[in-house]
Amino acid sequence: MRRMLIRIEYDGSGFNGYQKQPNARTVQGELERALSVMHKAESWPCTSSGRTDTGVHGVRQPVHFDSPLTIPDERWPMALNSLLPDDIQVLGAMEVDASFHARYDTVGKVYRYRVDTAKRQTVFRRSFAAHFPGNMDIEAMREAAKHLEGTHDFTSLSSPKTDVKDKVRTLFAVSLEEREDGFDVVFAGSGFLYQMVRILMGTLIKVGSGDWPPDVIPAIIEKQERQAAGPTAPGHGLYLEDVFYTKEALDACVKRLEEKK
Amino acid sequence: MRRMLIRIEYDGSGFNGYQKQPNARTVQGELERALSVMHKAESWPCTSSGRTDTGVHGVRQPVHFDSPLTIPDERWPMALNSLLPDDIQVLGAMEVDASFHARYDTVGKVYRYRVDTAKRQTVFRRSFAAHFPGNMDIEAMREAAKHLEGTHDFTSLSSPKTDVKDKVRTLFAVSLEEREDGFDVVFAGSGFLYQMVRILMGTLIKVGSGDWPPDVIPAIIEKQERQAAGPTAPGHGLYLEDVFYTKEALDACVKRLEEKK
């Protein structure tokens, strides 16, 4: 058996999230179906770096699985892509150590959240960016973002629907990138709690729209109550952009984000 | 009864084209369903400037219908949008003369065709641009485009599957716009035959990829045979961008395209 690590890209709009469920179309369900065809088996399990919610997109999401097949690394993407639906694409594959684990070995993740601010959002963007029409104070959001960076207990800024007890995480960089018709926020962190990026975004939008001052953030974190933060922004604006397994790759990414600020 | 002209935008990826069909999801089918709910009727007919094929997108497609309802023009979009699925949006509405006809009164149309040329097309673009990877000779295509402009018999450059006898049409402007990772071609014409833009594009791609020289165009037109032209480019790269009912509006659009060249 060899352990393979693949990177996948998917358009989340046609899926009920990543995690396999009976009677629902999921990314994992489609991936395991393709793997089971390749292995001529009833089912074939795979393990991702984490789950994504309904509508959330994957850009370079890592998944590992074990296989007895002796296919060269560079052939795996085409072999799997020929069995996958056209809203999932395998970008690359490499054999990894048998002890490698796509979830436990992560050292950091990067999420991107896309916001369209024009009065009207075209139908072509409806699945690919959240729509918050109106003027947004980018500088105020940048100031709020600075307060989010660092190591904090993110109880206020994540969903209470979780068994996870330790809610201390580190945000290495929170970077705002302006676009024509909107902006993106990129979050690089040690790890993310359930719905954390969407609640961070709902909170930043409160600041950007002038409802809350930028320095409300420390008080929100302090409270350790979900109600203290802003609403949960919609899933379809969210992209799991990258997942890192070495400190070097993570640091290089954080450096790029710092330079873009 | 009042005659209303509306403009609609739709993401063609979820439809079997514009025209109503039994047992298939179509733009007209969804539109007439919304109109029939508004009018508390079994069905309610509407007339478009023309049809679009499966996967083709609408940006400002005009549709007219008659209604006894006394809703102010500016309220129609919201009223219809609340009954329409989220891949169709009514952009605007205005009362027009009872003799107005969305198809017969057109003086010109504009189509846009989007091409991605990067080696890999992301899953996010798969329904919104055709994928022709590799280097394309933009200047050669611009030269070929010039040969397409003017009044010609477009028998070679349209599908033979039609009852239309007169295949003489005028292309006022064919303009190439370069983008990062690809290019768009915008066609402004008096009218377009069945699959004409897709065949024009398949032919321009032949030129851009170096298979054919730019001055092949006059010979292709001359032949008056479909086989003389390039293949039919896929529907999902195509956008019906605008339809004009006055010469002034059409001329202004053609002028803008000429300036962009």
Coordinates of C-alpha atoms in Angstrom, one line a residue:
Chain A
M1 CA 0.0 0.0 0.0
R2 CA 1.2 3.5 -0.8
R3 CA -0.2 6.7 0.8
M4 CA -1.2 9.3 -1.8
L5 CA -1.8 13.0 -1.1
I6 CA -3.9 14.8 -3.7
R7 CA -5.0 18.4 -4.0
I8 CA -8.5 19.1 -5.2
E9 CA -10.4 22.1 -6.5
Y10 CA -14.2 22.2 -6.4
D11 CA -17.1 24.5 -7.1
G12 CA -19.0 24.2 -3.9
S13 CA -22.3 25.4 -5.4
G14 CA -23.4 21.9 -6.4
F15 CA -22.5 20.2 -3.1
N16 CA -23.9 19.8 0.4
G17 CA -20.5 20.4 1.7
Y18 CA -17.4 18.2 1.7
Q19 CA -18.3 15.5 4.2
K20 CA -20.0 12.3 2.9
Q21 CA -23.8 12.0 3.8
P22 CA -26.4 9.5 2.8
N23 CA -28.8 10.9 0.1
A24 CA -26.9 14.1 -0.5
R25 CA -24.3 15.1 -3.1
T26 CA -21.0 15.8 -1.4
V27 CA -17.4 16.3 -2.5
Q28 CA -16.2 13.3 -0.4
G29 CA -19.0 11.1 -1.8
E30 CA -18.0 11.9 -5.4
L31 CA -14.3 11.4 -4.6
E32 CA -14.8 8.1 -2.9
R33 CA -17.0 6.9 -5.7
A34 CA -14.2 7.7 -8.2
L35 CA -11.6 6.0 -6.0
S36 CA -13.8 2.9 -5.6
V37 CA -14.2 2.6 -9.4
M38 CA -10.4 2.8 -9.8
H39 CA -9.9 0.2 -7.1
K40 CA -12.7 -2.0 -8.3
A41 CA -14.1 -2.0 -4.7
E42 CA -17.4 -1.4 -3.1
S43 CA -16.0 1.8 -1.4
W44 CA -12.7 3.4 -0.9
P45 CA -12.1 5.8 2.0
C46 CA -10.2 9.1 1.9
T47 CA -9.3 11.7 4.5
S48 CA -9.3 15.4 4.0
S49 CA -7.6 18.3 5.9
G50 CA -11.1 19.2 7.1
R51 CA -14.7 19.7 6.1
T52 CA -16.3 22.6 4.3
D53 CA -19.9 23.7 4.6
T54 CA -22.6 23.7 1.8
G55 CA -21.6 26.2 -1.0
V56 CA -18.0 26.7 0.2
H57 CA -15.4 26.2 -2.5
G58 CA -12.1 24.3 -2.5
V59 CA -9.0 25.7 -4.3
R60 CA -6.2 23.4 -3.2
Q61 CA -7.8 21.2 -0.6
P62 CA -5.5 18.2 0.4
V63 CA -6.9 14.7 0.7
H64 CA -5.0 11.5 1.5
F65 CA -5.9 7.9 0.7
D66 CA -4.1 4.5 0.6
S67 CA -3.8 2.5 -2.6
P68 CA -2.1 -0.7 -3.8
L69 CA -2.1 0.7 -7.4
T70 CA 1.3 1.4 -8.9
I71 CA 0.4 4.5 -10.9
P72 CA 3.1 7.2 -11.2
D73 CA 2.3 10.4 -9.2
E74 CA 1.8 12.5 -12.4
R75 CA -0.8 10.1 -13.8
W76 CA -3.1 10.1 -10.8
P77 CA -4.8 13.5 -11.6
M78 CA -5.9 12.4 -15.1
A79 CA -7.0 9.0 -14.0
L80 CA -9.2 10.4 -11.2
N81 CA -10.4 13.4 -13.3
S82 CA -11.8 11.0 -15.9
L83 CA -14.0 9.5 -13.2
L84 CA -15.0 12.7 -11.4
P85 CA -17.8 15.1 -12.3
D86 CA -16.8 18.4 -13.9
D87 CA -17.2 20.4 -10.7
I88 CA -14.3 18.6 -9.0
Q89 CA -10.8 18.6 -10.4
V90 CA -7.7 16.8 -9.0
L91 CA -4.8 19.3 -9.4
G92 CA -1.9 17.1 -8.4
A93 CA -0.8 14.0 -6.5
M94 CA 2.2 12.8 -4.7
E95 CA 3.2 9.7 -2.7
V96 CA 3.8 10.6 1.0
D97 CA 5.1 8.8 4.0
A98 CA 2.7 6.1 5.4
S99 CA 2.5 8.1 8.6
F100 CA 1.3 11.3 6.9
H101 CA -2.2 12.5 7.8
A102 CA -4.0 15.2 5.8
R103 CA -5.8 16.5 8.9
Y104 CA -3.4 15.9 11.9
D105 CA -0.3 17.1 10.1
T106 CA -1.5 20.6 9.1
V107 CA 0.5 23.5 10.3
G108 CA -1.7 26.2 8.9
K109 CA -4.6 27.0 6.5
V110 CA -5.5 29.9 4.3
Y111 CA -9.1 30.9 3.6
R112 CA -10.3 33.6 1.2
Y113 CA -13.7 35.3 1.5
R114 CA -15.0 37.3 -1.5
V115 CA -17.4 40.1 -1.2
D116 CA -19.2 42.0 -4.0
T117 CA -20.3 45.5 -3.0
A118 CA -21.9 46.8 -6.2
K119 CA -25.6 47.6 -5.9
R120 CA -26.6 44.6 -8.0
Q121 CA -24.8 41.3 -8.2
T122 CA -25.0 39.6 -11.5
V123 CA -26.4 36.0 -11.7
F124 CA -23.0 34.9 -12.8
R125 CA -21.4 35.8 -9.4
R126 CA -24.3 34.5 -7.2
S127 CA -22.4 31.3 -6.2
F128 CA -18.9 32.8 -6.1
A129 CA -19.0 35.9 -3.8
A130 CA -21.2 37.2 -1.0
H131 CA -23.2 40.3 -1.8
F132 CA -23.1 43.2 0.6
P133 CA -24.1 46.2 -1.5
G134 CA -23.0 49.7 -0.4
N135 CA -19.9 51.6 0.5
M136 CA -17.6 49.7 2.8
D137 CA -14.9 51.4 4.9
I138 CA -11.9 49.4 3.9
E139 CA -9.5 51.2 6.2
A140 CA -11.8 50.5 9.2
M141 CA -11.9 46.8 8.3
R142 CA -8.1 46.8 8.0
E143 CA -7.8 48.3 11.5
A144 CA -10.3 45.7 12.8
A145 CA -8.3 42.9 11.0
K146 CA -5.2 43.9 12.9
H147 CA -7.0 43.3 16.2
L148 CA -7.9 39.8 15.0
E149 CA -4.3 38.8 14.3
G150 CA -2.4 37.0 16.9
T151 CA -3.3 34.2 19.4
H152 CA -6.8 34.5 20.9
D153 CA -9.6 32.4 22.3
F154 CA -12.1 32.6 19.4
T155 CA -15.2 31.4 21.3
S156 CA -17.0 34.6 20.3
L157 CA -16.0 34.2 16.7
S158 CA -17.0 30.6 16.0
S159 CA -20.2 28.5 16.2
P160 CA -21.1 26.9 19.5
K161 CA -22.2 23.8 17.6
T162 CA -19.0 21.8 18.2
D163 CA -17.4 19.4 20.5
V164 CA -14.1 21.2 20.3
K165 CA -13.1 22.5 23.8
D166 CA -9.9 24.4 23.2
K167 CA -10.9 27.5 21.1
V168 CA -7.5 29.2 21.2
R169 CA -6.2 29.7 17.7
T170 CA -3.6 31.9 16.0
L171 CA -4.3 34.2 13.0
F172 CA -1.0 34.9 11.4
A173 CA -2.3 37.4 8.9
V174 CA -5.7 38.9 7.9
S175 CA -5.3 40.8 4.7
L176 CA -7.8 42.9 2.7
E177 CA -7.4 43.0 -1.0
E178 CA -9.5 45.5 -2.9
R179 CA -11.1 44.6 -6.2
E180 CA -13.1 46.5 -8.7
D181 CA -16.7 46.0 -7.4
G182 CA -15.6 44.6 -4.1
F183 CA -12.9 43.1 -1.9
D184 CA -11.4 39.8 -0.7
V185 CA -10.3 39.1 2.8
V186 CA -7.6 36.4 3.2
F187 CA -7.1 34.7 6.5
A188 CA -4.0 32.7 7.3
G189 CA -4.2 30.8 10.6
S190 CA -2.9 27.8 12.7
G191 CA -6.4 26.3 12.5
F192 CA -10.0 27.4 12.2
L193 CA -13.0 26.6 14.3
Y194 CA -16.5 25.7 13.0
Q195 CA -17.8 28.6 10.9
M196 CA -15.0 30.8 12.2
V197 CA -14.2 32.5 8.9
R198 CA -17.8 33.2 8.2
I199 CA -18.3 34.8 11.6
L200 CA -15.1 36.8 11.3
M201 CA -16.4 38.1 8.0
G202 CA -19.9 38.9 9.4
T203 CA -18.1 40.9 12.1
L204 CA -15.7 42.7 9.7
I205 CA -18.8 43.6 7.6
K206 CA -20.3 45.2 10.7
V207 CA -17.2 47.4 11.0
G208 CA -17.0 48.1 7.2
S209 CA -20.6 49.3 7.0
G210 CA -20.0 51.6 10.0
D211 CA -22.3 49.8 12.5
W212 CA -19.4 49.0 14.8
P213 CA -16.0 50.8 15.3
P214 CA -12.8 48.9 14.5
D215 CA -11.7 48.7 18.1
V216 CA -14.8 46.7 19.1
I217 CA -12.8 43.6 18.3
P218 CA -10.9 43.2 21.6
A219 CA -14.2 43.5 23.5
I220 CA -15.8 40.9 21.3
I221 CA -13.0 38.4 21.9
E222 CA -12.9 39.2 25.6
K223 CA -16.6 38.2 26.0
Q224 CA -16.2 34.6 24.9
E225 CA -19.9 34.6 23.7
R226 CA -21.0 33.9 20.2
Q227 CA -23.7 36.6 20.5
A228 CA -21.0 39.3 20.9
A229 CA -19.8 38.9 17.3
G230 CA -21.5 39.7 14.0
P231 CA -23.7 37.4 12.0
T232 CA -22.5 34.3 10.0
A233 CA -21.7 35.5 6.5
P234 CA -23.0 33.1 3.7
G235 CA -21.0 30.0 2.7
H236 CA -20.8 30.8 -1.0
G237 CA -18.3 33.7 -0.5
L238 CA -15.8 31.3 1.1
Y239 CA -12.8 29.5 -0.5
L240 CA -10.5 27.1 1.3
E241 CA -7.5 28.4 -0.5
D242 CA -4.6 26.4 0.8
V243 CA -3.4 24.0 3.6
F244 CA 0.2 23.8 4.7
Y245 CA 2.2 20.9 6.1
T246 CA 5.6 22.6 6.5
K247 CA 6.4 25.7 8.5
E248 CA 8.5 27.0 5.6
A249 CA 5.6 27.0 3.1
L250 CA 3.3 28.6 5.7
D251 CA 5.8 31.3 6.5
A252 CA 6.3 32.1 2.8
C253 CA 2.6 32.5 2.4
V254 CA 2.2 34.7 5.4
K255 CA 5.1 36.8 4.2
R256 CA 3.3 37.3 0.8
L257 CA 0.1 38.3 2.5
E258 CA 2.0 40.8 4.7
E259 CA 3.6 42.4 1.7
K260 CA 0.2 42.7 0.0
K261 CA -1.3 44.6 2.9
Chain B
M1 CA -53.8 45.4 -21.8
R2 CA -50.4 47.0 -21.7
R3 CA -47.3 45.7 -23.6
M4 CA -44.3 45.4 -21.3
L5 CA -40.6 45.1 -22.5
I6 CA -38.3 43.6 -19.9
R7 CA -34.6 42.9 -20.0
I8 CA -33.3 39.6 -18.4
E9 CA -30.0 38.3 -17.3
Y10 CA -29.5 34.5 -16.9
D11 CA -26.8 32.0 -16.2
G12 CA -27.3 29.5 -19.0
S13 CA -25.6 26.6 -17.3
G14 CA -28.7 25.4 -15.7
F15 CA -31.0 25.6 -18.7
N16 CA -31.7 23.7 -21.9
G17 CA -31.6 27.0 -23.8
Y18 CA -34.1 29.8 -23.9
Q19 CA -37.0 28.2 -25.8
K20 CA -39.8 26.4 -23.9
Q21 CA -39.8 22.6 -24.1
P22 CA -41.8 19.9 -22.4
N23 CA -39.8 18.1 -19.7
A24 CA -36.8 20.4 -19.8
R25 CA -35.8 23.4 -17.7
T26 CA -35.7 26.5 -20.0
V27 CA -35.5 30.2 -19.5
Q28 CA -38.8 30.8 -21.2
G29 CA -40.4 28.1 -19.2
E30 CA -39.3 29.7 -15.9
L31 CA -40.3 33.1 -17.1
E32 CA -43.8 32.1 -18.2
R33 CA -44.3 30.2 -15.0
A34 CA -43.5 33.4 -13.0
L35 CA -45.8 35.4 -15.3
S36 CA -48.6 32.9 -14.9
V37 CA -48.4 33.1 -11.1
M38 CA -48.5 36.9 -11.3
H39 CA -51.5 36.8 -13.6
K40 CA -53.2 33.9 -11.7
A41 CA -53.5 32.1 -15.0
E42 CA -52.7 28.6 -16.3
S43 CA -50.1 30.0 -18.6
W44 CA -48.9 33.4 -19.7
P45 CA -47.0 33.8 -23.0
C46 CA -43.9 36.0 -23.6
T47 CA -41.8 36.7 -26.7
S48 CA -38.1 37.1 -26.8
S49 CA -35.7 38.8 -29.3
G50 CA -34.6 35.2 -30.1
R51 CA -33.6 31.9 -28.7
T52 CA -30.3 30.8 -27.1
D53 CA -28.8 27.3 -27.1
T54 CA -28.1 25.2 -24.1
G55 CA -25.4 26.7 -21.9
V56 CA -25.5 30.1 -23.6
H57 CA -25.9 33.1 -21.2
G58 CA -28.1 36.2 -21.4
V59 CA -26.9 39.6 -20.3
R60 CA -29.6 42.0 -21.3
Q61 CA -32.0 39.9 -23.4
P62 CA -35.3 41.6 -24.2
V63 CA -38.6 39.9 -23.8
H64 CA -42.1 41.3 -24.3
F65 CA -45.5 40.3 -22.9
D66 CA -49.0 41.8 -22.5
S67 CA -50.5 42.3 -19.2
P68 CA -53.7 43.9 -17.7
L69 CA -51.9 44.6 -14.4
T70 CA -51.3 48.2 -13.5
I71 CA -47.9 47.8 -11.9
P72 CA -45.6 50.8 -12.4
D73 CA -42.6 50.0 -14.7
E74 CA -40.1 50.2 -11.8
R75 CA -41.9 47.7 -9.7
W76 CA -42.0 44.9 -12.3
P77 CA -38.4 43.7 -11.8
M78 CA -38.9 43.0 -8.1
A79 CA -42.3 41.5 -8.6
L80 CA -41.0 39.0 -11.2
N81 CA -37.7 38.4 -9.4
S82 CA -39.5 37.3 -6.3
L83 CA -41.1 34.5 -8.4
L84 CA -38.0 33.6 -10.5
P85 CA -35.2 31.1 -9.7
D86 CA -31.9 32.7 -8.7
D87 CA -30.3 32.0 -12.1
I88 CA -32.6 34.4 -13.9
Q89 CA -32.9 38.1 -13.0
V90 CA -35.2 40.8 -14.5
L91 CA -33.0 43.9 -14.8
G92 CA -35.6 46.4 -15.9
A93 CA -39.1 46.9 -17.4
M94 CA -40.8 49.5 -19.5
E95 CA -44.2 49.9 -21.1
V96 CA -44.0 50.0 -24.9
D97 CA -46.3 50.6 -27.7
A98 CA -48.8 47.8 -28.4
S99 CA -47.3 47.4 -31.8
F100 CA -43.7 46.8 -30.4
H101 CA -42.3 43.3 -31.1
A102 CA -39.1 42.0 -29.3
R103 CA -38.1 39.9 -32.3
Y104 CA -39.3 41.8 -35.4
D105 CA -38.3 45.2 -34.2
T106 CA -34.6 44.5 -33.6
V107 CA -32.1 46.6 -35.5
G108 CA -29.0 44.9 -34.2
K109 CA -27.6 42.5 -31.6
V110 CA -24.3 42.1 -29.8
Y111 CA -22.8 38.8 -28.7
R112 CA -19.7 38.3 -26.6
Y113 CA -17.7 35.1 -26.7
R114 CA -15.2 34.4 -23.9
V115 CA -12.1 32.2 -24.3
D116 CA -9.7 31.1 -21.6
T117 CA -6.3 30.2 -22.9
A118 CA -4.4 29.2 -19.8
K119 CA -3.2 25.6 -19.7
R120 CA -5.8 24.7 -17.1
Q121 CA -9.2 26.1 -16.7
T122 CA -10.5 26.2 -13.1
V123 CA -13.7 24.5 -12.2
F124 CA -15.1 28.0 -11.4
R125 CA -14.9 29.1 -15.0
R126 CA -16.1 25.9 -16.6
S127 CA -19.6 27.2 -17.4
F128 CA -18.5 30.8 -18.2
A129 CA -15.8 30.6 -20.8
A130 CA -14.7 28.2 -23.5
H131 CA -11.3 26.6 -22.9
F132 CA -8.8 26.7 -25.8
P133 CA -5.4 26.2 -24.1
G134 CA -2.2 27.5 -25.8
N135 CA -0.8 30.6 -27.4
M136 CA -3.2 32.4 -29.6
D137 CA -2.1 34.9 -32.3
I138 CA -4.4 37.8 -31.4
E139 CA -3.2 40.0 -34.3
A140 CA -4.0 37.2 -36.8
M141 CA -7.5 36.9 -35.3
R142 CA -7.9 40.7 -35.5
E143 CA -6.9 40.5 -39.2
A144 CA -9.4 37.7 -39.8
A145 CA -12.1 39.6 -37.9
K146 CA -11.7 42.5 -40.3
H147 CA -12.5 40.2 -43.2
L148 CA -15.7 39.1 -41.4
E149 CA -17.0 42.7 -41.0
G150 CA -19.4 43.9 -43.6
T151 CA -22.3 42.4 -45.5
H152 CA -21.9 38.8 -46.5
D153 CA -23.8 35.6 -47.2
F154 CA -23.0 33.7 -44.0
T155 CA -24.1 30.2 -45.3
S156 CA -20.6 28.9 -44.6
L157 CA -20.5 30.4 -41.1
S158 CA -23.9 29.1 -39.8
S159 CA -25.6 25.9 -39.2
P160 CA -27.5 24.3 -42.1
K161 CA -30.2 23.2 -39.6
T162 CA -32.6 26.1 -40.3
D163 CA -35.5 27.1 -42.5
V164 CA -34.1 30.5 -43.0
K165 CA -33.4 31.1 -46.7
D166 CA -31.8 34.5 -46.8
K167 CA -28.4 34.2 -45.2
V168 CA -27.1 37.6 -45.9
R169 CA -26.3 39.5 -42.7
T170 CA -24.1 42.5 -41.8
L171 CA -21.4 42.4 -39.1
F172 CA -20.9 46.1 -38.0
A173 CA -17.9 45.3 -35.8
V174 CA -15.9 42.3 -34.6
S175 CA -13.7 43.4 -31.8
L176 CA -11.1 41.4 -29.8
E177 CA -10.5 42.3 -26.2
E178 CA -7.5 40.8 -24.5
R179 CA -7.8 39.7 -20.9
E180 CA -5.3 38.2 -18.4
D181 CA -5.6 34.4 -19.2
G182 CA -7.6 34.8 -22.4
F183 CA -9.6 37.1 -24.7
D184 CA -13.2 38.0 -25.6
V185 CA -14.6 38.6 -29.1
V186 CA -17.5 40.9 -29.4
F187 CA -19.7 40.7 -32.4
A188 CA -22.2 43.5 -33.3
G189 CA -24.4 42.6 -36.2
S190 CA -27.8 43.3 -38.0
G191 CA -28.8 39.7 -37.1
F192 CA -27.3 36.3 -36.5
L193 CA -28.1 33.0 -38.1
Y194 CA -28.4 29.7 -36.2
Q195 CA -25.1 29.0 -34.4
M196 CA -23.4 31.7 -36.4
V197 CA -21.4 33.2 -33.5
R198 CA -20.2 29.8 -32.4
I199 CA -19.0 28.9 -35.9
L200 CA -17.4 32.3 -36.4
M201 CA -15.5 31.6 -33.2
G202 CA -14.5 28.1 -34.2
T203 CA -13.1 29.7 -37.4
L204 CA -11.3 32.5 -35.6
I205 CA -9.7 29.9 -33.2
K206 CA -8.4 28.1 -36.3
V207 CA -6.7 31.3 -37.3
G208 CA -5.5 32.2 -33.8
S209 CA -3.9 28.8 -33.3
G210 CA -2.0 29.1 -36.6
D211 CA -3.9 26.3 -38.5
W212 CA -5.3 28.8 -41.0
P213 CA -4.0 32.1 -42.3
P214 CA -6.2 35.2 -41.6
D215 CA -7.0 35.7 -45.3
V216 CA -8.7 32.3 -45.5
I217 CA -11.9 34.2 -44.5
P218 CA -13.0 35.5 -47.9
A219 CA -12.5 32.0 -49.5
I220 CA -14.6 30.5 -46.7
I221 CA -17.4 33.0 -47.2
E222 CA -17.2 32.5 -51.0
K223 CA -17.8 28.7 -50.7
Q224 CA -21.2 29.0 -49.2
E225 CA -20.7 25.6 -47.5
R226 CA -20.7 24.9 -43.8
Q227 CA -17.8 22.5 -44.1
A228 CA -15.6 25.3 -45.3
A229 CA -15.6 27.0 -41.9
G230 CA -14.1 25.9 -38.5
P231 CA -15.9 23.8 -35.9
T232 CA -18.8 25.0 -33.7
A233 CA -17.3 26.4 -30.5
P234 CA -19.1 25.4 -27.3
G235 CA -22.2 27.2 -26.1
H236 CA -21.0 28.0 -22.6
G237 CA -18.5 30.7 -23.9
L238 CA -21.3 32.6 -25.5
Y239 CA -23.2 35.6 -24.0
L240 CA -26.1 37.4 -25.7
E241 CA -24.9 40.8 -24.5
D242 CA -27.4 43.3 -25.9
V243 CA -30.2 43.8 -28.4
F244 CA -31.0 47.2 -30.0
Y245 CA -34.3 48.6 -31.2
T246 CA -33.1 52.0 -32.3
K247 CA -30.3 52.9 -34.8
E248 CA -28.9 55.5 -32.4
A249 CA -28.3 53.0 -29.6
L250 CA -26.8 50.5 -32.0
D251 CA -24.5 53.1 -33.6
A252 CA -23.3 54.2 -30.2
C253 CA -22.5 50.6 -29.3
V254 CA -20.6 50.0 -32.6
K255 CA -18.7 53.2 -32.1
R256 CA -17.6 52.1 -28.6
L257 CA -16.5 48.8 -30.0
E258 CA -14.5 50.5 -32.8
E259 CA -12.7 52.7 -30.2
K260 CA -11.8 49.6 -28.2
K261 CA -10.1 47.8 -31.1

